[in-house]
PDB file of C-alpha atoms in Angstrom:
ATOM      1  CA  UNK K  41      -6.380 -38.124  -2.884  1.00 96.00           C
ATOM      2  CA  UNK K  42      -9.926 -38.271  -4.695  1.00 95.00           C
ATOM      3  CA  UNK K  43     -10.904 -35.542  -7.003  1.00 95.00           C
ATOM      4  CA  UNK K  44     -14.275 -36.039  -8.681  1.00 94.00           C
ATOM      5  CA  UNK K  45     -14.736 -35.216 -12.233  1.00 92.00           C
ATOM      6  CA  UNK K  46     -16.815 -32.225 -11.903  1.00 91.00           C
ATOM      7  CA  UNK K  47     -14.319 -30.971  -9.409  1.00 90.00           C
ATOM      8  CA  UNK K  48     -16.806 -30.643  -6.619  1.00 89.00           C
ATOM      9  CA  UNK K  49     -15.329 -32.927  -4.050  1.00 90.00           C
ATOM     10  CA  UNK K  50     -12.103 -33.442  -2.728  1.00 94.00           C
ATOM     11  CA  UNK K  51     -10.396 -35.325   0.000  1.00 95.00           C
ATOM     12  CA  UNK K  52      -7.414 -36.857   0.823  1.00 95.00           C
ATOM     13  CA  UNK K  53      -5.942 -38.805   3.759  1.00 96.00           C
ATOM     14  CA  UNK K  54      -1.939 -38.487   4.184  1.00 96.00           C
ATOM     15  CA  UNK K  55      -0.234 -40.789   5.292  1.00 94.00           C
ATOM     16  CA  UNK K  56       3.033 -41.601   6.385  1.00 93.00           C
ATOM     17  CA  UNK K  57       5.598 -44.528   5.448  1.00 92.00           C
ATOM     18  CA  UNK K  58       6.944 -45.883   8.107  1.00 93.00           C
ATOM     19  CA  UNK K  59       8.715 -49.126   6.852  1.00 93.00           C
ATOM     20  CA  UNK K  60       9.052 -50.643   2.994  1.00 89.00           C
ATOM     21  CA  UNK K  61      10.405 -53.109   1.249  1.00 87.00           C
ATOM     22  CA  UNK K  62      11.198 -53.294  -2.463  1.00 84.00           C
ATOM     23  CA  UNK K  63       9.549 -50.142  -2.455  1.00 81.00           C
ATOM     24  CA  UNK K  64       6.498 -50.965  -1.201  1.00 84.00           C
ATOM     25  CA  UNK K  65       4.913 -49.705   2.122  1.00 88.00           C
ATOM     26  CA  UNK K  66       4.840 -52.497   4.421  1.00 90.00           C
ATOM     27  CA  UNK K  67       4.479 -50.319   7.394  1.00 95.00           C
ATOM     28  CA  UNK K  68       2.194 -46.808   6.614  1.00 94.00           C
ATOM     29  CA  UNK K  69       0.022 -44.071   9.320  1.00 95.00           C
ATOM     30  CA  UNK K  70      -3.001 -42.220   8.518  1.00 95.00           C
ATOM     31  CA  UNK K  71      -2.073 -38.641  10.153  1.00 95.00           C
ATOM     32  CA  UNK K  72      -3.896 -35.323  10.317  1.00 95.00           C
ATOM     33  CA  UNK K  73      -1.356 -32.942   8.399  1.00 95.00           C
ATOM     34  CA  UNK K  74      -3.674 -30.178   7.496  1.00 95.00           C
ATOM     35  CA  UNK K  75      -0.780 -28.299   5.614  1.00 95.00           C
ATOM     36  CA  UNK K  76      -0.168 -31.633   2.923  1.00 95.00           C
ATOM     37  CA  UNK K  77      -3.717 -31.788   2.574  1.00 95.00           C
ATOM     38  CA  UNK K  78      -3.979 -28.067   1.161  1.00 96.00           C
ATOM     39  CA  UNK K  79      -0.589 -28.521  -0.851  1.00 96.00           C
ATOM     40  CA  UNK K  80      -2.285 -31.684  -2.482  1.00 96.00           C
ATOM     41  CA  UNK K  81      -5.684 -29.751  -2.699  1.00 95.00           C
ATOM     42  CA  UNK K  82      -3.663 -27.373  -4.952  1.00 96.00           C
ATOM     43  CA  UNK K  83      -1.876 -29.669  -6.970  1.00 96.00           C
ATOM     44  CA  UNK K  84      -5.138 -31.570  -7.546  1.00 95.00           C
ATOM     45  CA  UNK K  85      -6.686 -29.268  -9.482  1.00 95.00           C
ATOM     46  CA  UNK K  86      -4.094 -27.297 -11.057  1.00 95.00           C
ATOM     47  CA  UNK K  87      -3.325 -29.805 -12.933  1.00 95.00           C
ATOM     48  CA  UNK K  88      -6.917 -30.865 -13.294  1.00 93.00           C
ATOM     49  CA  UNK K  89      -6.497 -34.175 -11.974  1.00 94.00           C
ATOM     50  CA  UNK K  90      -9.891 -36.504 -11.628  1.00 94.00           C
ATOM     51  CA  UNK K  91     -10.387 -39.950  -9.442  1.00 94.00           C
ATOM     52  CA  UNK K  92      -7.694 -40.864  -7.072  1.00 95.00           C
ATOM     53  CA  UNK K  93      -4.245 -40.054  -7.594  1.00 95.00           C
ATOM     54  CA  UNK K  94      -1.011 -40.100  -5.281  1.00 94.00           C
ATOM     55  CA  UNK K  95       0.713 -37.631  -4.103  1.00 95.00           C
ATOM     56  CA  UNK K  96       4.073 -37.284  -2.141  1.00 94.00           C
ATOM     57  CA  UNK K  97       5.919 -34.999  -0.261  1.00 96.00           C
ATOM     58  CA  UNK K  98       8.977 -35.100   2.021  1.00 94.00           C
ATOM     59  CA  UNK K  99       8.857 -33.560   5.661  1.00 94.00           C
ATOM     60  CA  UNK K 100      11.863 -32.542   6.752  1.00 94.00           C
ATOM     61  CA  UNK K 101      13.287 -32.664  10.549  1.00 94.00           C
ATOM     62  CA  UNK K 102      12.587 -29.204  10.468  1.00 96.00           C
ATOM     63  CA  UNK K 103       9.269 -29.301   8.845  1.00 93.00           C
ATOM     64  CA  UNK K 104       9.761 -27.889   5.406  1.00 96.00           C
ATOM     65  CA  UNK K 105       8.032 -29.887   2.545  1.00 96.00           C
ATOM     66  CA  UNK K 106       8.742 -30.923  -0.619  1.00 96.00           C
ATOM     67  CA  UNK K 107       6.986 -31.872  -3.291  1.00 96.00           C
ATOM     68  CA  UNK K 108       8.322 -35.266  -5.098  1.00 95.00           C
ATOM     69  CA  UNK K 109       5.923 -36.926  -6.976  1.00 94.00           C
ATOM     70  CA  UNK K 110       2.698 -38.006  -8.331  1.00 95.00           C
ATOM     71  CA  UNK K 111       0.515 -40.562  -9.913  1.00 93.00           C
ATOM     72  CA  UNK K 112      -2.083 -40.034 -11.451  1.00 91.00           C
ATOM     73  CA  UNK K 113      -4.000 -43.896  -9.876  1.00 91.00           C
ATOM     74  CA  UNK K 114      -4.192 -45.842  -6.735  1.00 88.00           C
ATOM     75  CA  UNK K 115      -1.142 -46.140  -4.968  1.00 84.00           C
ATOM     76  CA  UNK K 116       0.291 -49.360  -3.703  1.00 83.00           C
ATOM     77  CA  UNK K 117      -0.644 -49.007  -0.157  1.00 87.00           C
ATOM     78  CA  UNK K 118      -4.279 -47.176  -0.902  1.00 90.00           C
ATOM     79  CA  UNK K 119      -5.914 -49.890   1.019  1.00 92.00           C
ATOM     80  CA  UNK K 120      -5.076 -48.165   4.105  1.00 94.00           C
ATOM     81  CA  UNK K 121      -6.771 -44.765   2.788  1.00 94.00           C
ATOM     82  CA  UNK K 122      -9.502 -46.832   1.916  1.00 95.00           C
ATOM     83  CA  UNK K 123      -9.773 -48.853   5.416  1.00 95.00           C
ATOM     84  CA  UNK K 124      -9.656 -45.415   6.567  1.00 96.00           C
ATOM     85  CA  UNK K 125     -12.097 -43.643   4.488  1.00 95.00           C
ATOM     86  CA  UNK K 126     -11.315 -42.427   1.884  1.00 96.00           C
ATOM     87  CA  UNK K 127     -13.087 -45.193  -0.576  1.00 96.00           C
ATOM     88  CA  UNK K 128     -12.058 -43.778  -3.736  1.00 95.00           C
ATOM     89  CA  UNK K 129     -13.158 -47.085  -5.866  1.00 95.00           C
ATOM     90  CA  UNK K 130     -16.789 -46.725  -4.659  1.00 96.00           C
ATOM     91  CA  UNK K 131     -16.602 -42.848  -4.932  1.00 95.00           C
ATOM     92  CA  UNK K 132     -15.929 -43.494  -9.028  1.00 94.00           C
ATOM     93  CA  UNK K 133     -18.608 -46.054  -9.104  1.00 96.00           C
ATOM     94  CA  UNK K 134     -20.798 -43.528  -7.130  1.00 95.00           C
ATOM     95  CA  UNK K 135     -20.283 -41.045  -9.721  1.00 94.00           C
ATOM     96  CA  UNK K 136     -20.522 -43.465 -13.089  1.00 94.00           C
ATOM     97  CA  UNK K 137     -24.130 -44.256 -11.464  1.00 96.00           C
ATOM     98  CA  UNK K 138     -24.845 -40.805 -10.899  1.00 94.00           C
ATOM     99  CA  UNK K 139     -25.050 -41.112  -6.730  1.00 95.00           C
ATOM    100  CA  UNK K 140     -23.750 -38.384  -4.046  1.00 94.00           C
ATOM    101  CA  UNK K 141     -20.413 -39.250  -2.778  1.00 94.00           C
ATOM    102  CA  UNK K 142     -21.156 -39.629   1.159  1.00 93.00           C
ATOM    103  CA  UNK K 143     -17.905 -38.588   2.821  1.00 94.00           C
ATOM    104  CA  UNK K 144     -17.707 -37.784   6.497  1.00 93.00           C
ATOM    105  CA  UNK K 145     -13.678 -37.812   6.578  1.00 94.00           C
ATOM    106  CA  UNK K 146     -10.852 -40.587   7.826  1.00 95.00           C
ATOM    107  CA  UNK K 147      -9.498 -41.880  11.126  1.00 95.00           C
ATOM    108  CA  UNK K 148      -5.936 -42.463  11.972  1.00 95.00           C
ATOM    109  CA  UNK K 149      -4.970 -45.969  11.554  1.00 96.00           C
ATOM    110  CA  UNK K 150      -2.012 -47.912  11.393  1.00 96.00           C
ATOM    111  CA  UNK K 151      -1.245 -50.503   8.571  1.00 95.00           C
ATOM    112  CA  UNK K 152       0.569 -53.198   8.751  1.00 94.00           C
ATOM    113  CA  UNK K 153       1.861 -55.775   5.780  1.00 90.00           C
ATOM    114  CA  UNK K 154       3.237 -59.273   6.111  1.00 85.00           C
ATOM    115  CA  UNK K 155       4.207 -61.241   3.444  1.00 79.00           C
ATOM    116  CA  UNK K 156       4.839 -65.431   4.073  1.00 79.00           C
ATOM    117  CA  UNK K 157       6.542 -67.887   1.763  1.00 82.00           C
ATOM    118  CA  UNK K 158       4.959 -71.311   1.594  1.00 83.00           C
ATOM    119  CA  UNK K 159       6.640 -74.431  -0.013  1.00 87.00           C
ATOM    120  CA  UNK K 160       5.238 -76.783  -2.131  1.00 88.00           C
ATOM    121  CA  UNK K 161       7.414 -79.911  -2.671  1.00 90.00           C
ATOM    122  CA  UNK K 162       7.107 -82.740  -5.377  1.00 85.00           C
ATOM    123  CA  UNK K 163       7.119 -85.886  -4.313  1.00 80.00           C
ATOM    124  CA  UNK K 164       9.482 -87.898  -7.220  1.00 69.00           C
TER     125      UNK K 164
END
């Protein structure tokens, strides 16, 4: 999520993790889920948050929703919010120089992460 620090824009792109490892997304979905949107709209700026920030919730089978966490910066997988729109680091350098944040919303996307181990051997 992105909230600006006057408070007068807001957006955020949920997503869904599919697959991690150690914790980290490796596998996440950009999805339209109007309902987490206005639950993290609310959060947002009760507790006055400004920039981006991270927000999760569980979804049940049987579609009740949870609140679990938040933090307060980019989250480890915010590349795919920004390859799908939601370019929070520009939007704070937007607002530093005193530019409009130009926002038109965020497609669906799928991420994907792949890590490879390469070997470097001495030659004694």
């Amino acid at each position: 999520c992105f909230l600006s620090k006057d408070s007068r824009f807001f957006a955020c792109v949920p997503r869904i993790r599919i697959a991690t490892k150690g914790g980290l997304s490796t596998k996440t979905s950009t999805v339209q889920h109007e309902k987490l949107s206005e639950y993290a709209r609310k959060i947002a700026f009760a507790l006055k948050l400004t920039g981006a920030s991270n927000i999760q919730f569980i979804e049940t089978e049987k579609k009740e929703i949870y609140f679990i966490e938040i933090n307060p910066r980019f989250g480890g997988a915010y590349i795919a919010s920004i390859e799908a729109g939601l370019n929070s680091p520009l939007f704070l350098l937007n607002e530093v120089m005193g530019d409009p944040i130009e926002y038109t919303g965020y497609k669906n996307l799928t991420m994907l992460r792949y890590w490879e181990e390469k070997y470097e051997y001495s030659m004694v």
